[in-house]
PDB file of C-alpha atoms in Angstrom:
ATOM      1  CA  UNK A 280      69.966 -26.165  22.166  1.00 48.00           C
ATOM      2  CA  UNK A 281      69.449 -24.860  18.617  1.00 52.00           C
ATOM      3  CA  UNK A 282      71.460 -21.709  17.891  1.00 54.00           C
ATOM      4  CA  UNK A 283      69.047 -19.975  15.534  1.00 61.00           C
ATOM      5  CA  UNK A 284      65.228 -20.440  16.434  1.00 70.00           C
ATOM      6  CA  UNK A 285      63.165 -20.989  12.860  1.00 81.00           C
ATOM      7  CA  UNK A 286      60.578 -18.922  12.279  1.00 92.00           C
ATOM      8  CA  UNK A 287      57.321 -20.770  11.861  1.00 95.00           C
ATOM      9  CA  UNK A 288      56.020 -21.358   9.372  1.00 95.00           C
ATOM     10  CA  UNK A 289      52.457 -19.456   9.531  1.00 95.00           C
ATOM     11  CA  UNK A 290      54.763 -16.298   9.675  1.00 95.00           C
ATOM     12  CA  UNK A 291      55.986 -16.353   6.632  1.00 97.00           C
ATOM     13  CA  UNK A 292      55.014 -14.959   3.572  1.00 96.00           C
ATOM     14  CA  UNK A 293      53.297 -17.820   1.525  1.00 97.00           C
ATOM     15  CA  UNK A 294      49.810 -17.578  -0.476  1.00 97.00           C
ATOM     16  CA  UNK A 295      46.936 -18.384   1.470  1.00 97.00           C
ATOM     17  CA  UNK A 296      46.114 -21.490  -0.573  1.00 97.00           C
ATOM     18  CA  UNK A 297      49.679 -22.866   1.201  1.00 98.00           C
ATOM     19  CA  UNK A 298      47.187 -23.404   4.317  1.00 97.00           C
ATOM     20  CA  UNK A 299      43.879 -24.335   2.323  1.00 96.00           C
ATOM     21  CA  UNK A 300      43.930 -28.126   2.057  1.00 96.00           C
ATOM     22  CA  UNK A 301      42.393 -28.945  -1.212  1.00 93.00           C
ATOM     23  CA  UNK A 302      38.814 -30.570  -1.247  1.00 85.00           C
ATOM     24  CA  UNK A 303      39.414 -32.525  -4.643  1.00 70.00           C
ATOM     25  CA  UNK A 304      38.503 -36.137  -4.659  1.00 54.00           C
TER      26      UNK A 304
ATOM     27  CA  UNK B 213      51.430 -25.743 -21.890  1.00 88.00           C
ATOM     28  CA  UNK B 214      53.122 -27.766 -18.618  1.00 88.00           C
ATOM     29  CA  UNK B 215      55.727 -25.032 -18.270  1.00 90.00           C
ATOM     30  CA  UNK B 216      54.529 -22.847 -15.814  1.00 93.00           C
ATOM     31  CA  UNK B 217      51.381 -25.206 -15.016  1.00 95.00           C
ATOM     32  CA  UNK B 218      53.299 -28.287 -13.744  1.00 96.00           C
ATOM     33  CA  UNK B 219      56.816 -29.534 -12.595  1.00 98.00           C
ATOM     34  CA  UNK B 220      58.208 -29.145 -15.288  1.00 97.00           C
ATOM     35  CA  UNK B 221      61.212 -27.218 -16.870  1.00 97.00           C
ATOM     36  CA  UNK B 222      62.403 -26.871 -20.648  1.00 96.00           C
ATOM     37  CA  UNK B 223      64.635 -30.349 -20.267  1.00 97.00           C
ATOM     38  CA  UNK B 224      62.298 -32.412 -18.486  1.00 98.00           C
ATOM     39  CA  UNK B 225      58.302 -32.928 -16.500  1.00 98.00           C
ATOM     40  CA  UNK B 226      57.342 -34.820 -13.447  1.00 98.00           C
ATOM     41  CA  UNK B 227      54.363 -37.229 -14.797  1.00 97.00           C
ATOM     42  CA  UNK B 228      53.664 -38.865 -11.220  1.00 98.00           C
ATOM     43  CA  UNK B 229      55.351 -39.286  -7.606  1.00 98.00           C
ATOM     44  CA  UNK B 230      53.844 -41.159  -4.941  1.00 98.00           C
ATOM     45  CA  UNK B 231      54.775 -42.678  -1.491  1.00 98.00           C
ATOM     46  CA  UNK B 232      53.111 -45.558  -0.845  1.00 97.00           C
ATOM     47  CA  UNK B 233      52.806 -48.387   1.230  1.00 96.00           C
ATOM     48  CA  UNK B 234      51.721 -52.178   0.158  1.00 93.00           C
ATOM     49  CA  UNK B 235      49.921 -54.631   2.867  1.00 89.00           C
ATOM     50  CA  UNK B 236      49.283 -57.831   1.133  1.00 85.00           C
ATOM     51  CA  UNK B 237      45.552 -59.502   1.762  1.00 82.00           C
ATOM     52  CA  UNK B 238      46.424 -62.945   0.526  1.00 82.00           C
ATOM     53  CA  UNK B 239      48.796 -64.104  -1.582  1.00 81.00           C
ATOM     54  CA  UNK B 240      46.685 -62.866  -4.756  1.00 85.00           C
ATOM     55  CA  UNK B 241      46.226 -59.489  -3.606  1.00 87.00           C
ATOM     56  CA  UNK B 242      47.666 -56.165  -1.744  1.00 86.00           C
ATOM     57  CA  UNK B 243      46.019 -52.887  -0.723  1.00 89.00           C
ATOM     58  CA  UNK B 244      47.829 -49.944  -1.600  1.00 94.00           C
ATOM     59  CA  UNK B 245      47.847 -47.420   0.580  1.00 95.00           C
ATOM     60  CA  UNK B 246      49.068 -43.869  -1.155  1.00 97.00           C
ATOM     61  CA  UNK B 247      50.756 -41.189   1.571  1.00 97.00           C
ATOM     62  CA  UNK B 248      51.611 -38.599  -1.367  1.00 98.00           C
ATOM     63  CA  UNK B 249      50.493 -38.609  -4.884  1.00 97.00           C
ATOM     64  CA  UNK B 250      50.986 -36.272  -7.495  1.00 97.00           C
ATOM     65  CA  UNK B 251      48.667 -37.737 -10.839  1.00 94.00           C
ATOM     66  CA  UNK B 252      48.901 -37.198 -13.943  1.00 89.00           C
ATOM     67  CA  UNK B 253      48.051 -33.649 -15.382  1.00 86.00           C
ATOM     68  CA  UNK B 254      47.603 -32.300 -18.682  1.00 87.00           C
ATOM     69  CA  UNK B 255      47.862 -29.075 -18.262  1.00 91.00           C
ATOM     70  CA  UNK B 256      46.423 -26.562 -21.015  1.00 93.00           C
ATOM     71  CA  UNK B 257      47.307 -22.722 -22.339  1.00 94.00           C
ATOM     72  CA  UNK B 258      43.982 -21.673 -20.760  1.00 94.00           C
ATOM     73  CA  UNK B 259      44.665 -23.128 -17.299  1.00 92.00           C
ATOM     74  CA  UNK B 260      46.599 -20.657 -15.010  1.00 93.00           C
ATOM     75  CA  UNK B 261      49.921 -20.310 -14.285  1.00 95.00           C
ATOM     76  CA  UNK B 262      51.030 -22.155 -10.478  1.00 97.00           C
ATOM     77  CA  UNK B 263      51.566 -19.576  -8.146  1.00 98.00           C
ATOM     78  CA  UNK B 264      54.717 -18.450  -7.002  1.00 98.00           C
ATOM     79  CA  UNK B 265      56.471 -18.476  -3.240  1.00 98.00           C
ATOM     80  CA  UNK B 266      59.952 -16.336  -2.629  1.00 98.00           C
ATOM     81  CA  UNK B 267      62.203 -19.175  -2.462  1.00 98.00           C
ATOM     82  CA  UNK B 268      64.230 -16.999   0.467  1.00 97.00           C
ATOM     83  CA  UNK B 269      61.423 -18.141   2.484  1.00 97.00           C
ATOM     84  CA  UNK B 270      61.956 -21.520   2.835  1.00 97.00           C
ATOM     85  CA  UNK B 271      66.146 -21.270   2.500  1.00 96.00           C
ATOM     86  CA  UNK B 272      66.207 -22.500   6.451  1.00 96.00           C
ATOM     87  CA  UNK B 273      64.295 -25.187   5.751  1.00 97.00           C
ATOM     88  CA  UNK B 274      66.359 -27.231   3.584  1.00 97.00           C
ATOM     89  CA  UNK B 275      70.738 -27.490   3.612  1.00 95.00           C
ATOM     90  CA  UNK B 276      72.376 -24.183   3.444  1.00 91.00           C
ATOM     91  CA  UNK B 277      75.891 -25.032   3.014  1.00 86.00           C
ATOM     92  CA  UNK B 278      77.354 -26.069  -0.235  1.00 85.00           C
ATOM     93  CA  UNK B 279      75.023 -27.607  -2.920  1.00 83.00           C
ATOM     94  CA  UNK B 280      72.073 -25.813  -0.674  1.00 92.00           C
ATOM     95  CA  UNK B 281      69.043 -24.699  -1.602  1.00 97.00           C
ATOM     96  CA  UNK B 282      69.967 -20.820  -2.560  1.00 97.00           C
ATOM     97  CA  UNK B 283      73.058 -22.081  -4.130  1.00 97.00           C
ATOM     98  CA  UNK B 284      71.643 -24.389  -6.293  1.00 97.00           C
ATOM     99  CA  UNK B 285      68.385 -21.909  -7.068  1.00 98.00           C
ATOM    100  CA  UNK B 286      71.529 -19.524  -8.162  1.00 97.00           C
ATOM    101  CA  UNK B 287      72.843 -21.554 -10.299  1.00 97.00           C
ATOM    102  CA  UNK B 288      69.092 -21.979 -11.833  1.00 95.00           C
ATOM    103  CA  UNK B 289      67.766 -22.631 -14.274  1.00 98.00           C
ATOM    104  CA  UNK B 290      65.387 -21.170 -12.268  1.00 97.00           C
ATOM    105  CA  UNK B 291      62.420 -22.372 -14.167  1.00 97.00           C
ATOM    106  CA  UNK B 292      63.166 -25.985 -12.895  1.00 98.00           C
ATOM    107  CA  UNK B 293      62.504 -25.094  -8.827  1.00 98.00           C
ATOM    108  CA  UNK B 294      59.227 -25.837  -6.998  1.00 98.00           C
ATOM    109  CA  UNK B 295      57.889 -26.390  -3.769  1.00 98.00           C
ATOM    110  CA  UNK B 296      55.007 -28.882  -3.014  1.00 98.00           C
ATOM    111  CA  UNK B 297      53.369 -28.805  -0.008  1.00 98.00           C
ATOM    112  CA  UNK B 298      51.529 -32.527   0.166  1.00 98.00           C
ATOM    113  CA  UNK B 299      48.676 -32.971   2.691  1.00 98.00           C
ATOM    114  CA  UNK B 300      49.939 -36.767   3.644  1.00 98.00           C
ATOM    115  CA  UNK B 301      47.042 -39.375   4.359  1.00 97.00           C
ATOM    116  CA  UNK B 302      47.914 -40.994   7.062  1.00 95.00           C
ATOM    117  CA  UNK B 303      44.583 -42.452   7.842  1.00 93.00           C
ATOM    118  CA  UNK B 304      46.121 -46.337   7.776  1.00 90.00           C
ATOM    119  CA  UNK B 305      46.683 -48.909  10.415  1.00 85.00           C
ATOM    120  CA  UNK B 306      50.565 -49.516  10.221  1.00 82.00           C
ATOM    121  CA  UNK B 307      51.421 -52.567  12.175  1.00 76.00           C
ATOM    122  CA  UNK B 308      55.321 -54.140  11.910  1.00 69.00           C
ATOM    123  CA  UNK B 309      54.999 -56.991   9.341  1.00 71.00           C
ATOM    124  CA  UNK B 310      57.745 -57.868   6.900  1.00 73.00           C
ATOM    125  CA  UNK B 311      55.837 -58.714   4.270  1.00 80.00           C
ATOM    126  CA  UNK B 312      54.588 -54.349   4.069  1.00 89.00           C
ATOM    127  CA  UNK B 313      56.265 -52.664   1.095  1.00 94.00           C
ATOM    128  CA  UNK B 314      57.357 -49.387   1.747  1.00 96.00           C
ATOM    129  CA  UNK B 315      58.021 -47.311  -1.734  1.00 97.00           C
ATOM    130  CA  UNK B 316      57.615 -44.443  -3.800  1.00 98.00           C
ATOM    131  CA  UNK B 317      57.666 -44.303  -7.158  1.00 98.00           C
ATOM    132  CA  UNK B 318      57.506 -41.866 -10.102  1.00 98.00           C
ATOM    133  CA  UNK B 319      58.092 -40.622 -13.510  1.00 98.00           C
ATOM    134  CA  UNK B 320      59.309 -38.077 -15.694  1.00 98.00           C
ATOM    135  CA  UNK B 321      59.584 -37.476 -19.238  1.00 97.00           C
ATOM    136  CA  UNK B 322      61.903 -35.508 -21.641  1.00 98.00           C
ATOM    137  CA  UNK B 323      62.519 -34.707 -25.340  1.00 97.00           C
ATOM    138  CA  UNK B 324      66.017 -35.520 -24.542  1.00 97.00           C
ATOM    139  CA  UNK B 325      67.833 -38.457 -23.997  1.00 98.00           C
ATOM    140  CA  UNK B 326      69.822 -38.540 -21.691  1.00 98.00           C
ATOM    141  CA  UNK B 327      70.441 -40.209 -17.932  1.00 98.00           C
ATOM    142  CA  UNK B 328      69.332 -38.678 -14.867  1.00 98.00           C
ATOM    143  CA  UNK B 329      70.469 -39.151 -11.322  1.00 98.00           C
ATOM    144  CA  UNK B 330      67.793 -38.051  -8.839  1.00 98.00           C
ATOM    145  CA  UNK B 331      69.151 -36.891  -5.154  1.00 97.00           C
ATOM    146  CA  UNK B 332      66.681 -37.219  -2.429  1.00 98.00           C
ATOM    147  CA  UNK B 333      67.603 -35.727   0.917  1.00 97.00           C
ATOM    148  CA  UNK B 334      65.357 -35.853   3.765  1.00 98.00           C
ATOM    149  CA  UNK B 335      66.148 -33.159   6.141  1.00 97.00           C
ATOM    150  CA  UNK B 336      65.228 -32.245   9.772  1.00 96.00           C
ATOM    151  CA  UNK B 337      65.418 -28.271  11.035  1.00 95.00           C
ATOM    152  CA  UNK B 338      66.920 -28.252   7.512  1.00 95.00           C
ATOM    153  CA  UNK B 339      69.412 -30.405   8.228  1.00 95.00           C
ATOM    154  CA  UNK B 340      70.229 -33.396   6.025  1.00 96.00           C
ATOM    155  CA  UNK B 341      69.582 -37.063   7.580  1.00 97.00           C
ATOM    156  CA  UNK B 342      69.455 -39.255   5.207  1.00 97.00           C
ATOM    157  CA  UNK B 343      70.425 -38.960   1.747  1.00 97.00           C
ATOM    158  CA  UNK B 344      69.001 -41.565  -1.630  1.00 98.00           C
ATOM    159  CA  UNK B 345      70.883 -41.034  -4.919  1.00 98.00           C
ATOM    160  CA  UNK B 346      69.087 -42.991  -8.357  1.00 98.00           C
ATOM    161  CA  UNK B 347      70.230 -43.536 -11.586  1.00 98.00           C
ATOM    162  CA  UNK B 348      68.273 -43.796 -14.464  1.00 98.00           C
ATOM    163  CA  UNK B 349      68.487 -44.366 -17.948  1.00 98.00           C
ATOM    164  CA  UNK B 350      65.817 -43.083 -20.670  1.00 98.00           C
ATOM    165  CA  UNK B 351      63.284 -45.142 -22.238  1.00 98.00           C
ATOM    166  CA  UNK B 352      61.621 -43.755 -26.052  1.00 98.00           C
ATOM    167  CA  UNK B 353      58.184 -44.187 -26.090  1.00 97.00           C
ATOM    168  CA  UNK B 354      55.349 -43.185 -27.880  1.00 95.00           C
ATOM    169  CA  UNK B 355      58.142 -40.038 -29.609  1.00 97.00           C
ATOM    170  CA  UNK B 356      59.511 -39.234 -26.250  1.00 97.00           C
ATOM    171  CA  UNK B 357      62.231 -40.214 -23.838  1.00 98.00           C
ATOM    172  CA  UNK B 358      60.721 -41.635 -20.459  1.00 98.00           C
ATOM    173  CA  UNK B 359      62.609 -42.287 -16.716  1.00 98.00           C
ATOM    174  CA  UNK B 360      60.998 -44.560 -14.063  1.00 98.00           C
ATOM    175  CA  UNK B 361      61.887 -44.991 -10.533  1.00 97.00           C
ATOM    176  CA  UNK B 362      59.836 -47.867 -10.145  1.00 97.00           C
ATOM    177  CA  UNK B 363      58.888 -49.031  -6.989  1.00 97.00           C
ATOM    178  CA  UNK B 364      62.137 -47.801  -4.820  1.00 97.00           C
ATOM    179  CA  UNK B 365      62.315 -48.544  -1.466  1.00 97.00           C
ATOM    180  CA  UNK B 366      61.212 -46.144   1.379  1.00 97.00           C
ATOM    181  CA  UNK B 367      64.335 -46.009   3.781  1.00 95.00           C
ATOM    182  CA  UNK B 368      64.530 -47.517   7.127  1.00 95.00           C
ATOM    183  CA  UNK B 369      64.730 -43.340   8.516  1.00 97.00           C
ATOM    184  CA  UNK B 370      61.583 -42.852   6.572  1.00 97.00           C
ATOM    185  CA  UNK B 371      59.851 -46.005   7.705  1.00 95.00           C
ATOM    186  CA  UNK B 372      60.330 -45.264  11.196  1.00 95.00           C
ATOM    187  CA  UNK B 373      59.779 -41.809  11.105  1.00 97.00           C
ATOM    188  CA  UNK B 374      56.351 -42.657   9.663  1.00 96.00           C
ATOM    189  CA  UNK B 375      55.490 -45.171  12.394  1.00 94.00           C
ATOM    190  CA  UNK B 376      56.273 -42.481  15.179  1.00 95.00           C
ATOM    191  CA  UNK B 377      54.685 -39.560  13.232  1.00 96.00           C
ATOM    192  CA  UNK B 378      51.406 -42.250  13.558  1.00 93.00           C
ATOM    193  CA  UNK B 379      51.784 -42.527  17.421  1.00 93.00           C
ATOM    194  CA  UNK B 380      50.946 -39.374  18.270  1.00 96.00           C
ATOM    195  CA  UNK B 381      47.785 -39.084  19.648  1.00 95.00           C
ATOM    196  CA  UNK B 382      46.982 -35.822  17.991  1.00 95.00           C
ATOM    197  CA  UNK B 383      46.898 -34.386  14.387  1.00 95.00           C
ATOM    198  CA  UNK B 384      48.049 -30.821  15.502  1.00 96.00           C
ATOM    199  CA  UNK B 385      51.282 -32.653  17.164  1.00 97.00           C
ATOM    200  CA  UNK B 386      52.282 -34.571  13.510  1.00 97.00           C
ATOM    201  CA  UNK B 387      52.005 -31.376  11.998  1.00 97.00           C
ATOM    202  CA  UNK B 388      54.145 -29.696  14.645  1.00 97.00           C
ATOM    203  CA  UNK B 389      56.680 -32.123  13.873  1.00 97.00           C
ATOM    204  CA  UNK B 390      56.423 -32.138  10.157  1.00 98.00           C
ATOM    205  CA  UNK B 391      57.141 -28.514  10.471  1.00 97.00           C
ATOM    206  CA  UNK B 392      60.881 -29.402  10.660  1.00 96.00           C
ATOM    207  CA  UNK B 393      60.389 -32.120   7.915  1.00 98.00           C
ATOM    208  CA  UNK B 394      61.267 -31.424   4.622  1.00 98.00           C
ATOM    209  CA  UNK B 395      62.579 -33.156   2.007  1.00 98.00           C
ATOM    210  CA  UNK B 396      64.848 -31.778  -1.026  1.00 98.00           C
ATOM    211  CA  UNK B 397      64.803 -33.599  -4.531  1.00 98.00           C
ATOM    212  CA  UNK B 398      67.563 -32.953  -7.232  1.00 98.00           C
ATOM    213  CA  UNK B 399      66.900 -34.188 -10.646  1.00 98.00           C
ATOM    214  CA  UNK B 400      70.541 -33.818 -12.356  1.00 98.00           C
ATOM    215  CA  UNK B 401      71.682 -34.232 -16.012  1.00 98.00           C
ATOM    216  CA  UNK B 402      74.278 -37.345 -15.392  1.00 98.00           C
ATOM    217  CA  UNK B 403      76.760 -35.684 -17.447  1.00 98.00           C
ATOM    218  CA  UNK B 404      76.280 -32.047 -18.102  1.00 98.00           C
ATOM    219  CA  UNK B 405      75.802 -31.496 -13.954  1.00 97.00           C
ATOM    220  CA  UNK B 406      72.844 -29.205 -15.453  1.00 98.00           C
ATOM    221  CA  UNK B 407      69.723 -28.968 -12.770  1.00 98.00           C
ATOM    222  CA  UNK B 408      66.450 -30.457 -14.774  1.00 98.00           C
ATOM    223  CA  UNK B 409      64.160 -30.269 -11.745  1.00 98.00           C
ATOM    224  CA  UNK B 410      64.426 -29.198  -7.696  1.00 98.00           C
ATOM    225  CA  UNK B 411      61.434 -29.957  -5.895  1.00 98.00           C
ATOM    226  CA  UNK B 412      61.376 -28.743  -2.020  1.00 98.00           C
ATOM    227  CA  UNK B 413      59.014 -30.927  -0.650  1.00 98.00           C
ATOM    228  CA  UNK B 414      56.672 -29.855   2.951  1.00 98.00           C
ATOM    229  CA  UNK B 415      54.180 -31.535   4.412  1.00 98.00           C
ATOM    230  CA  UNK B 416      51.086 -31.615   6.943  1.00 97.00           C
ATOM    231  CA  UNK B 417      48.965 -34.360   7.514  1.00 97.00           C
ATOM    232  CA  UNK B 418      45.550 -34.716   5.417  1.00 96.00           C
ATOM    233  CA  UNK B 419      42.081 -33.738   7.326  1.00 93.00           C
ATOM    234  CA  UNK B 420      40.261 -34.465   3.960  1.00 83.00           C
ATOM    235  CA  UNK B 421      38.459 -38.080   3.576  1.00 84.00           C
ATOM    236  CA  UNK B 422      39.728 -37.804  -0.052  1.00 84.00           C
ATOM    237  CA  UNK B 423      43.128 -39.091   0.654  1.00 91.00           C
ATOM    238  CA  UNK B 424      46.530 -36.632  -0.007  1.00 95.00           C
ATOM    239  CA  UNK B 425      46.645 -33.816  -1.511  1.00 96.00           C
ATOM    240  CA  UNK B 426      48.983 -31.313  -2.269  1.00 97.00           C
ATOM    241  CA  UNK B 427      49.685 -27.859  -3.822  1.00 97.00           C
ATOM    242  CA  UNK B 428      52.402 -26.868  -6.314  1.00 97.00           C
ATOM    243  CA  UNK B 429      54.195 -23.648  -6.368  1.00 98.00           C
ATOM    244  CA  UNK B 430      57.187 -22.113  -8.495  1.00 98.00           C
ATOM    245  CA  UNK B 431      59.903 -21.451  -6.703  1.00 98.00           C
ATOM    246  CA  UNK B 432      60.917 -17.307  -8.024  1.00 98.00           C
ATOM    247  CA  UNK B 433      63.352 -14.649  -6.276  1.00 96.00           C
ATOM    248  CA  UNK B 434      62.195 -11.389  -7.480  1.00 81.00           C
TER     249      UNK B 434
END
């Protein structure tokens, strides 16, 4: 197995727009 | 204006990037099918600034050893590092055929000529896989020096990584995979060594009936 485990993603600090997929056409 | 507002540093600004895939209808015509796109922007003082993510954030998820991520972000300039996050459309009916184009192509222009080599490493748990490395030379045009990767074909890795990312039955499982699948792009001064743009790239697959989409974010350390 892996020796360090990642942390995922949705813990991290990022804006919120990192998790808003954008509605443009 | 694009400084700040685009990918762009002082020495030179992504135009347009896209992955794409070509499925010729008859021997007159092709569809184009566009997994990532990044368009054309022309960015002004009054739009805002891109918003910024801690580049320490993301340092697992692309190589850490020597000529890594925090390395290279070190070195700086730092006002040449971003992160996209695309939303890829994968809403396409991939069947083998030899006559599908895989490519990506884009474009980048300077005030400078000079010639560019642009590293591409595609990296799983932040590991590297695969690794593309492209020259180009400068083209003036219209009182500006231009570079185009035109039309450079996707790897086999990337190809097939594609096709299995479409088997799976559910969107939540791509995205669970594509959560250790990143890719790092180096845009490099051929003979100064000098870092003109770093672009960490993440992805999840689109929901939106738009196509891809993406966000753009400065990479800072404060």
């Amino acid at each position: 197995g892996r020796a360090v485990e990642q942390v995922p993603m949705r813990k991290r600090q990022l804006p919120a727009s990192f998790w808003e997929e954008p509605k443009l056409t | 204006p694009w400084q700040g507002r685009s990918i762009a540093s002082s020495k030179l600004r992504m135009l347009e990037f896209s992955a794409f895939l070509e499925q010729p209808q008859d021997p007159e015509t092709f569809n184009k099918h566009l997994f990532v796109h990044i368009g054309q922007s022309n960015p002004t003082y009054s739009d805002p600034y891109l918003e910024s993510v801690d580049v320490r954030q993301i340092y697992d998820k692309f190589p850490e050893k020597k000529g890594g991520l925090k390395e290279l972000f070190d070195k700086g300039p730092q006002n040449a590092f971003f992160l996209v996050k695309f939303w890829a459309d994968l809403s396409i009916n991939l069947q083998d055929d030899s006559n599908f184009f895989y490519g990506v192509s884009s474009q980048y222009e300077s005030s400078e000529n000079m010639v560019i080599t642009s590293s591409t490493k595609v990296c799983s748990f932040g590991k590297q896989v695969v690794e593309k490395v492209e020259t180009e030379y400068a083209r003036f045009e219209s009182g500006r020096y231009v570079f185009r990767i035109h039309r450079s074909p996707l790897c086999e890795y990337m190809i097939n990584f594609i096709h299995k990312l479409k088997h799976l039955p559910e969107k939540y499982m791509m995205n669970s995979v594509l959560e250790n699948f990143t890719i790092l792009q180096v845009v490099t001064n051929r003979d100064t060594l000098e870092t003109l743009l770093c672009i960490a790239y993440v992805f999840e697959v689109s929901t939106s009936e738009h196509g891809a989409q993406h966000h753009i974010y400065r990479l800072v350390k404060d």
